[in-house]
Amino acid sequence: MEFQDVVRKRRMVRRFQADRPVPKEVLDRILHNATRGPSAGFSQGQAFLVLQGEDLAKFWALRPHGNGVSTAPLLIVPLSCKRVYLDRYAEPDKGWTDRDEARWPVPFWHIDTGMATLLILQTAVDQGLGALYFGIQPEDVGPFRERYGVPDDHEPIGAIAIGYSDEPEQSGSPKSRTRRPVDEVVHHGRW
């Protein structure tokens, strides 16, 4: 698929064909591409928890699931790790030996993990799949960590449901709202 087609077709899919698993080679490509995202200082402070089958069923027990999303055969939870970034920037070639988090203008650990998440969404589209990024509610993070043995220094930035779409081409908000015009959101030279 051409890149512009991937960008144009990328949308959030909320209903999946429960009886069509994602082939292993497709999952492998999705995960490989996720690791190709940018990373400040090449810190690579992302991790990805892949849930399928019984492991996935345990995830849905944490949250309401009567909405079609729970029929997705695959869930990937991207996690960011601030410690990896602080450790990397305390190395001699970076020189921030104090590991002071205040040196960072924004939390690159979350931003880089968000970029990896977009690569997952785009690769899913390129493979003919649907995907939905959604948040994990704060009250669910503790039980999520405990259930899957997620270390305390790895923070889930959300989850991505992936599978074969079982909904019309356009649904949800895009059906009732239009995209903001480019000239409203892009400013050249000054605001």
CSV table of C-alpha atoms in Angstrom, one decimal:
chain,number,residue,atom,x,y,z
A,1,MET,CA,0.0,0.0,0.0
A,2,GLU,CA,1.3,3.5,-0.8
A,3,PHE,CA,2.1,5.6,2.3
A,4,GLN,CA,-0.5,8.3,1.5
A,5,ASP,CA,-3.1,5.5,1.3
A,6,VAL,CA,-2.1,4.3,4.8
A,7,VAL,CA,-2.4,7.9,6.1
A,8,ARG,CA,-5.8,8.4,4.4
A,9,LYS,CA,-7.2,5.1,5.5
A,10,ARG,CA,-6.0,5.2,9.1
A,11,ARG,CA,-9.0,5.5,11.5
A,12,MET,CA,-10.1,4.1,14.8
A,13,VAL,CA,-12.0,0.8,14.4
A,14,ARG,CA,-14.3,-0.2,17.3
A,15,ARG,CA,-15.7,-3.5,16.1
A,16,PHE,CA,-13.7,-6.5,15.0
A,17,GLN,CA,-14.3,-9.9,13.5
A,18,ALA,CA,-13.8,-12.2,16.5
A,19,ASP,CA,-13.2,-15.3,14.5
A,20,ARG,CA,-10.2,-14.0,12.4
A,21,PRO,CA,-6.9,-14.0,14.3
A,22,VAL,CA,-4.0,-11.8,13.2
A,23,PRO,CA,-1.5,-14.0,11.4
A,24,LYS,CA,1.9,-14.4,13.3
A,25,GLU,CA,3.9,-12.9,10.4
A,26,VAL,CA,1.6,-9.8,10.5
A,27,LEU,CA,2.1,-9.4,14.2
A,28,ASP,CA,5.8,-9.8,13.8
A,29,ARG,CA,5.9,-7.0,11.2
A,30,ILE,CA,3.8,-4.7,13.4
A,31,LEU,CA,6.1,-5.3,16.4
A,32,HIS,CA,9.3,-4.9,14.2
A,33,ASN,CA,8.0,-1.6,12.9
A,34,ALA,CA,7.1,-0.4,16.4
A,35,THR,CA,10.7,-0.7,17.4
A,36,ARG,CA,11.8,1.5,14.4
A,37,GLY,CA,10.3,4.7,15.9
A,38,PRO,CA,12.5,7.6,16.9
A,39,SER,CA,14.0,7.6,20.4
A,40,ALA,CA,15.8,10.5,22.1
A,41,GLY,CA,19.5,9.6,22.4
A,42,PHE,CA,18.5,6.2,21.0
A,43,SER,CA,17.4,5.4,24.5
A,44,GLN,CA,14.8,2.8,23.2
A,45,GLY,CA,12.8,3.1,26.4
A,46,GLN,CA,9.7,1.4,25.1
A,47,ALA,CA,8.3,-2.0,25.7
A,48,PHE,CA,5.2,-3.8,24.2
A,49,LEU,CA,3.0,-6.3,26.0
A,50,VAL,CA,1.2,-8.5,23.5
A,51,LEU,CA,-2.1,-10.1,24.6
A,52,GLN,CA,-4.0,-12.8,22.8
A,53,GLY,CA,-6.2,-15.7,23.8
A,54,GLU,CA,-6.6,-16.2,27.5
A,55,ASP,CA,-4.2,-13.4,28.3
A,56,LEU,CA,-6.5,-11.0,26.4
A,57,ALA,CA,-9.6,-12.3,28.1
A,58,LYS,CA,-8.0,-11.4,31.4
A,59,PHE,CA,-7.4,-7.9,30.2
A,60,TRP,CA,-11.1,-7.4,29.4
A,61,ALA,CA,-12.1,-8.6,32.8
A,62,LEU,CA,-10.5,-5.3,34.1
A,63,ARG,CA,-12.9,-3.1,32.1
A,64,PRO,CA,-16.4,-2.9,30.5
A,65,HIS,CA,-16.3,-5.0,27.3
A,66,GLY,CA,-19.8,-5.0,25.8
A,67,ASN,CA,-18.7,-2.7,23.0
A,68,GLY,CA,-17.2,-4.6,20.1
A,69,VAL,CA,-13.7,-3.6,20.9
A,70,SER,CA,-13.3,-6.7,23.1
A,71,THR,CA,-13.8,-8.9,20.0
A,72,ALA,CA,-10.4,-7.8,18.7
A,73,PRO,CA,-8.1,-10.9,18.6
A,74,LEU,CA,-5.0,-8.9,19.5
A,75,LEU,CA,-4.1,-6.2,22.0
A,76,ILE,CA,-0.8,-4.5,22.2
A,77,VAL,CA,0.0,-2.3,25.3
A,78,PRO,CA,2.8,0.1,24.6
A,79,LEU,CA,4.8,1.0,27.8
A,80,SER,CA,7.2,3.8,28.4
A,81,CYS,CA,10.1,3.7,30.8
A,82,LYS,CA,11.4,7.1,32.1
A,83,ARG,CA,14.3,5.3,33.9
A,84,VAL,CA,15.8,4.1,30.6
A,85,TYR,CA,15.9,7.7,29.3
A,86,LEU,CA,17.4,9.2,32.6
A,87,ASP,CA,20.0,6.4,32.6
A,88,ARG,CA,20.9,7.0,28.9
A,89,TYR,CA,21.3,10.7,29.4
A,90,ALA,CA,23.5,10.1,32.4
A,91,GLU,CA,26.0,8.3,30.2
A,92,PRO,CA,29.3,10.2,29.3
A,93,ASP,CA,28.3,11.1,25.8
A,94,LYS,CA,25.2,13.0,27.1
A,95,GLY,CA,26.7,14.3,30.4
A,96,TRP,CA,23.6,14.8,32.6
A,97,THR,CA,25.0,12.8,35.5
A,98,ASP,CA,22.4,14.1,37.9
A,99,ARG,CA,19.5,12.3,36.1
A,100,ASP,CA,17.4,15.4,36.8
A,101,GLU,CA,14.0,15.0,35.1
A,102,ALA,CA,13.6,18.7,35.0
A,103,ARG,CA,16.1,18.9,32.2
A,104,TRP,CA,13.6,17.5,29.8
A,105,PRO,CA,11.3,20.1,28.2
A,106,VAL,CA,8.7,17.4,27.7
A,107,PRO,CA,8.5,13.7,28.7
A,108,PHE,CA,10.2,12.2,25.6
A,109,TRP,CA,9.7,8.7,27.1
A,110,HIS,CA,5.9,9.1,26.5
A,111,ILE,CA,6.3,11.0,23.2
A,112,ASP,CA,8.6,8.3,21.7
A,113,THR,CA,6.3,5.6,22.9
A,114,GLY,CA,3.4,7.5,21.3
A,115,MET,CA,5.4,7.6,18.0
A,116,ALA,CA,5.9,3.8,18.2
A,117,THR,CA,2.1,3.5,18.8
A,118,LEU,CA,1.4,5.4,15.6
A,119,LEU,CA,3.7,3.1,13.7
A,120,ILE,CA,1.7,0.2,15.1
A,121,LEU,CA,-1.6,1.8,13.9
A,122,GLN,CA,-0.1,2.6,10.5
A,123,THR,CA,1.3,-0.9,10.0
A,124,ALA,CA,-2.1,-2.4,10.9
A,125,VAL,CA,-3.7,-0.3,8.1
A,126,ASP,CA,-0.9,-1.3,5.7
A,127,GLN,CA,-1.7,-5.0,6.5
A,128,GLY,CA,-5.4,-4.6,5.9
A,129,LEU,CA,-6.3,-4.6,9.6
A,130,GLY,CA,-8.3,-2.2,11.7
A,131,ALA,CA,-7.0,-0.8,15.0
A,132,LEU,CA,-8.2,1.3,17.9
A,133,TYR,CA,-6.0,3.2,20.4
A,134,PHE,CA,-7.6,3.7,23.8
A,135,GLY,CA,-6.6,4.7,27.3
A,136,ILE,CA,-6.2,2.4,30.3
A,137,GLN,CA,-8.1,4.1,33.2
A,138,PRO,CA,-5.9,5.1,36.1
A,139,GLU,CA,-7.8,2.8,38.5
A,140,ASP,CA,-7.1,-0.1,36.2
A,141,VAL,CA,-3.3,0.4,36.0
A,142,GLY,CA,-2.5,-1.2,39.4
A,143,PRO,CA,-4.6,-4.4,38.6
A,144,PHE,CA,-3.1,-4.4,35.1
A,145,ARG,CA,0.4,-4.3,36.5
A,146,GLU,CA,-0.3,-7.1,38.9
A,147,ARG,CA,-2.1,-9.3,36.5
A,148,TYR,CA,0.7,-9.2,33.9
A,149,GLY,CA,3.8,-8.7,36.1
A,150,VAL,CA,4.5,-5.2,34.6
A,151,PRO,CA,7.4,-3.5,36.4
A,152,ASP,CA,6.6,-0.4,38.3
A,153,ASP,CA,9.0,1.7,36.1
A,154,HIS,CA,7.1,0.8,32.9
A,155,GLU,CA,4.0,3.0,32.4
A,156,PRO,CA,1.2,1.9,30.0
A,157,ILE,CA,0.4,4.8,27.7
A,158,GLY,CA,-2.8,3.1,26.5
A,159,ALA,CA,-3.7,0.0,24.5
A,160,ILE,CA,-4.2,-0.9,20.8
A,161,ALA,CA,-6.9,-3.3,19.8
A,162,ILE,CA,-6.1,-4.9,16.4
A,163,GLY,CA,-8.0,-7.2,14.1
A,164,TYR,CA,-10.1,-7.4,11.0
A,165,SER,CA,-12.6,-4.6,10.9
A,166,ASP,CA,-16.3,-5.5,11.2
A,167,GLU,CA,-17.8,-2.1,10.8
A,168,PRO,CA,-18.7,0.3,7.9
A,169,GLU,CA,-15.9,2.4,6.4
A,170,GLN,CA,-16.8,5.4,8.5
A,171,SER,CA,-18.3,5.4,12.0
A,172,GLY,CA,-18.1,7.3,15.3
A,173,SER,CA,-17.1,11.0,15.4
A,174,PRO,CA,-15.8,11.2,11.8
A,175,LYS,CA,-19.3,10.5,10.6
A,176,SER,CA,-20.8,13.5,12.4
A,177,ARG,CA,-17.7,15.8,12.5
A,178,THR,CA,-15.5,17.1,9.8
A,179,ARG,CA,-11.7,17.4,9.9
A,180,ARG,CA,-10.5,20.9,10.7
A,181,PRO,CA,-9.1,22.7,7.6
A,182,VAL,CA,-5.4,22.7,7.2
A,183,ASP,CA,-5.3,26.5,7.1
A,184,GLU,CA,-6.8,26.6,10.6
A,185,VAL,CA,-4.1,24.4,12.2
A,186,VAL,CA,-1.0,25.2,10.2
A,187,HIS,CA,0.7,28.5,10.7
A,188,HIS,CA,3.7,29.6,8.6
A,189,GLY,CA,6.2,32.0,10.1
A,190,ARG,CA,4.0,33.2,12.9
A,191,TRP,CA,0.5,32.6,14.4
